[in-house]
Amino acid sequence: MKGCASHYECENIHELHSWSYAKKAWCCQHKGAGCVGSSAPSQSPGEGHEWKHEQVDGTWTWLKKVIQQHGAPPVEHGAESGGSSEGGFDCQEGLSNFVHGWANSKKHWCCAHQGVACTGPVKPTVPLQHGHQWTRVKAAEGVYVWQQVKSHVTKTYNCVTGLEDASRWTSEKRDYCCQHFNKAC
């Protein structure tokens, strides 16, 4: 953490609830992230953007959003590198190591748009598949991820991490992951 442009990392907005007041104030002023309060920030959100008041991880914050032209399709953000042609990220690429291998912007985009790599305490807002429910499973030490599972399932498995060792999984776990997530088949 030497030579950094800022003294706070402001990308992981999904952990906003744990940010200190000082971090929120600094990130809002310098990066336009973590802005709280009843009115929009005084600084401009930038050309073609507007401030939107949204709830993130249980905390209300102001986010920069693209101004939508009437009748235009929504514009997705977050494809700085590794993005797909649709303007987002390939959320299956590197999924087994998303905790340590993905940039925060990719984690945020994949959670918000595909319900993948969602780690906060709040269930993803991506619509559930018919007959499914959200459940949390351990993805790494101290990190839990939301997964969609069939509603009638009573025992769930983490099918995201450790995929490279799937041959060592129990047959019950391999069957579950194959049936529900098309993994380890």
Short mmCIF file of C-alpha atoms in Angstrom, two decimals:
data_model
loop_
_atom_site.label_atom_id
_atom_site.label_comp_id
_atom_site.label_asym_id
_atom_site.label_seq_id
_atom_site.Cartn_x
_atom_site.Cartn_y
_atom_site.Cartn_z
CA MET A 1 0.00 0.00 0.00
CA LYS A 2 2.70 2.51 -1.00
CA GLY A 3 2.49 5.03 -3.78
CA CYS A 4 -1.29 4.72 -4.03
CA ALA A 5 -3.27 7.53 -5.63
CA SER A 6 -5.58 7.64 -2.61
CA HIS A 7 -5.34 6.61 0.97
CA TYR A 8 -8.63 4.67 0.75
CA GLU A 9 -9.76 1.90 -1.60
CA CYS A 10 -13.18 3.08 -2.77
CA GLU A 11 -14.19 0.40 -5.28
CA ASN A 12 -15.84 -2.24 -3.08
CA ILE A 13 -19.09 -0.38 -2.53
CA HIS A 14 -20.72 -3.67 -1.43
CA GLU A 15 -18.90 -3.28 1.90
CA LEU A 16 -20.20 0.27 2.45
CA HIS A 17 -21.80 -0.66 5.77
CA SER A 18 -18.32 -1.27 7.24
CA TRP A 19 -16.69 1.93 5.92
CA SER A 20 -15.79 4.56 8.52
CA TYR A 21 -17.31 8.03 8.29
CA ALA A 22 -13.90 9.39 7.27
CA LYS A 23 -13.58 6.85 4.45
CA LYS A 24 -17.09 7.60 3.16
CA ALA A 25 -16.38 11.33 3.18
CA TRP A 26 -13.00 10.95 1.44
CA CYS A 27 -14.27 8.49 -1.17
CA CYS A 28 -17.30 10.67 -1.90
CA GLN A 29 -15.23 13.82 -2.33
CA HIS A 30 -12.38 12.27 -4.35
CA LYS A 31 -13.93 9.27 -6.12
CA GLY A 32 -17.69 9.93 -6.10
CA ALA A 33 -18.26 6.69 -4.14
CA GLY A 34 -19.77 6.10 -0.72
CA CYS A 35 -21.72 9.35 -0.75
CA VAL A 36 -24.38 9.28 1.95
CA GLY A 37 -27.01 11.77 3.01
CA SER A 38 -30.47 12.86 1.96
CA SER A 39 -29.32 15.04 -0.94
CA ALA A 40 -27.09 14.28 -3.91
CA PRO A 41 -23.39 15.20 -3.68
CA SER A 42 -22.49 18.76 -4.67
CA GLN A 43 -19.85 17.68 -7.20
CA SER A 44 -20.88 16.80 -10.73
CA PRO A 45 -21.27 13.08 -11.46
CA GLY A 46 -19.60 13.70 -14.83
CA GLU A 47 -20.81 14.20 -18.36
CA GLY A 48 -23.60 11.81 -19.35
CA HIS A 49 -24.14 10.71 -15.75
CA GLU A 50 -26.52 11.57 -12.94
CA TRP A 51 -26.71 10.81 -9.23
CA LYS A 52 -29.16 8.04 -8.20
CA HIS A 53 -30.04 7.28 -4.58
CA GLU A 54 -29.86 3.50 -4.13
CA GLN A 55 -29.49 1.00 -1.33
CA VAL A 56 -26.21 -0.96 -1.36
CA ASP A 57 -25.52 -3.61 1.27
CA GLY A 58 -28.23 -2.17 3.52
CA THR A 59 -26.94 1.42 3.29
CA TRP A 60 -28.45 4.22 1.22
CA THR A 61 -25.86 5.88 -1.00
CA TRP A 62 -25.60 8.04 -4.09
CA LEU A 63 -24.28 6.26 -7.20
CA LYS A 64 -23.20 7.65 -10.57
CA LYS A 65 -25.49 6.30 -13.28
CA VAL A 66 -25.59 6.84 -17.03
CA ILE A 67 -28.39 9.15 -18.10
CA GLN A 68 -30.70 7.01 -20.19
CA GLN A 69 -32.05 8.38 -23.44
CA HIS A 70 -35.79 7.74 -23.79
CA GLY A 71 -36.23 4.41 -25.57
CA ALA A 72 -32.50 3.57 -25.53
CA PRO A 73 -31.36 0.24 -24.20
CA PRO A 74 -29.63 0.31 -20.79
CA VAL A 75 -25.88 0.84 -20.84
CA GLU A 76 -23.82 -1.48 -18.64
CA HIS A 77 -20.58 -0.46 -16.95
CA GLY A 78 -17.61 -2.24 -15.50
CA ALA A 79 -15.87 -3.70 -18.53
CA GLU A 80 -12.48 -2.10 -17.99
CA SER A 81 -10.71 -5.34 -18.78
CA GLY A 82 -11.94 -8.81 -19.52
CA GLY A 83 -15.32 -7.47 -20.51
CA SER A 84 -17.72 -9.12 -22.86
CA SER A 85 -19.09 -7.64 -26.04
CA GLU A 86 -22.32 -6.78 -24.20
CA GLY A 87 -20.52 -4.16 -22.11
CA GLY A 88 -20.07 -6.28 -18.98
CA PHE A 89 -17.81 -9.01 -17.73
CA ASP A 90 -17.54 -12.72 -18.46
CA CYS A 91 -18.74 -13.88 -15.05
CA GLN A 92 -17.84 -17.53 -15.65
CA GLU A 93 -14.19 -16.82 -16.45
CA GLY A 94 -12.14 -17.29 -13.26
CA LEU A 95 -15.25 -17.85 -11.12
CA SER A 96 -13.57 -20.55 -9.04
CA ASN A 97 -11.08 -17.92 -7.80
CA PHE A 98 -13.28 -14.80 -7.77
CA VAL A 99 -12.52 -13.95 -4.12
CA HIS A 100 -8.83 -13.26 -4.78
CA GLY A 101 -8.65 -13.14 -8.58
CA TRP A 102 -11.32 -10.63 -9.59
CA ALA A 103 -11.21 -6.85 -9.40
CA ASN A 104 -13.89 -5.33 -7.19
CA SER A 105 -15.53 -3.78 -10.25
CA LYS A 106 -16.00 -7.25 -11.79
CA LYS A 107 -17.40 -8.67 -8.53
CA HIS A 108 -19.86 -5.80 -8.28
CA TRP A 109 -20.95 -6.03 -11.93
CA CYS A 110 -21.36 -9.82 -11.91
CA CYS A 111 -23.40 -9.72 -8.71
CA ALA A 112 -25.63 -6.86 -9.86
CA HIS A 113 -26.26 -8.23 -13.36
CA GLN A 114 -25.97 -12.02 -13.13
CA GLY A 115 -26.28 -12.84 -9.43
CA VAL A 116 -22.74 -14.29 -9.47
CA ALA A 117 -20.05 -13.69 -6.79
CA CYS A 118 -22.47 -11.88 -4.45
CA THR A 119 -20.83 -11.73 -1.04
CA GLY A 120 -22.75 -9.17 1.04
CA PRO A 121 -25.36 -9.93 3.70
CA VAL A 122 -28.18 -8.82 1.39
CA LYS A 123 -29.62 -11.26 -1.15
CA PRO A 124 -28.93 -10.36 -4.79
CA THR A 125 -31.59 -8.40 -6.64
CA VAL A 126 -31.23 -10.52 -9.79
CA PRO A 127 -34.50 -12.40 -10.38
CA LEU A 128 -34.52 -16.00 -9.22
CA GLN A 129 -35.01 -18.85 -11.64
CA HIS A 130 -38.46 -20.44 -11.28
CA GLY A 131 -38.57 -22.82 -8.31
CA HIS A 132 -35.29 -21.57 -6.83
CA GLN A 133 -34.25 -19.71 -3.69
CA TRP A 134 -31.11 -17.88 -2.54
CA THR A 135 -28.78 -19.57 -0.05
CA ARG A 136 -25.34 -18.60 1.27
CA VAL A 137 -22.39 -20.97 1.10
CA LYS A 138 -18.77 -20.54 2.16
CA ALA A 139 -16.55 -19.51 -0.76
CA ALA A 140 -13.31 -18.89 1.15
CA GLU A 141 -12.19 -18.33 4.72
CA GLY A 142 -14.56 -15.71 6.10
CA VAL A 143 -16.29 -15.16 2.71
CA TYR A 144 -19.78 -16.39 1.92
CA VAL A 145 -21.43 -16.22 -1.49
CA TRP A 146 -25.10 -16.29 -2.53
CA GLN A 147 -26.18 -19.13 -4.84
CA GLN A 148 -29.52 -20.03 -6.40
CA VAL A 149 -30.70 -23.52 -5.45
CA LYS A 150 -33.92 -25.38 -6.11
CA SER A 151 -36.45 -24.61 -3.40
CA HIS A 152 -36.89 -28.24 -2.36
CA VAL A 153 -33.16 -28.78 -1.72
CA THR A 154 -32.38 -29.30 1.97
CA LYS A 155 -28.58 -29.69 1.73
CA THR A 156 -26.48 -27.36 -0.40
CA TYR A 157 -22.86 -27.37 -1.50
CA ASN A 158 -20.42 -24.68 -2.57
CA CYS A 159 -20.03 -25.28 -6.30
CA VAL A 160 -18.04 -22.12 -6.96
CA THR A 161 -14.70 -22.63 -5.25
CA GLY A 162 -12.47 -25.68 -5.42
CA LEU A 163 -13.75 -26.68 -8.85
CA GLU A 164 -10.24 -27.68 -9.90
CA ASP A 165 -10.41 -30.41 -7.20
CA ALA A 166 -13.89 -31.64 -8.13
CA SER A 167 -12.57 -35.16 -8.73
CA ARG A 168 -11.99 -35.37 -4.96
CA TRP A 169 -15.51 -34.25 -4.04
CA THR A 170 -18.04 -36.75 -2.76
CA SER A 171 -20.33 -38.18 -5.41
CA GLU A 172 -23.25 -36.47 -3.66
CA LYS A 173 -21.57 -33.05 -4.03
CA ARG A 174 -20.59 -33.69 -7.67
CA ASP A 175 -24.15 -34.77 -8.50
CA TYR A 176 -25.60 -31.73 -6.74
CA CYS A 177 -23.24 -29.29 -8.48
CA CYS A 178 -23.79 -30.89 -11.86
CA GLN A 179 -27.57 -30.93 -11.51
CA HIS A 180 -27.99 -27.43 -10.09
CA PHE A 181 -25.08 -25.47 -11.58
CA ASN A 182 -23.79 -27.56 -14.49
CA LYS A 183 -20.42 -27.79 -12.67
CA ALA A 184 -18.25 -30.91 -12.07
CA CYS A 185 -20.32 -32.96 -14.53
#
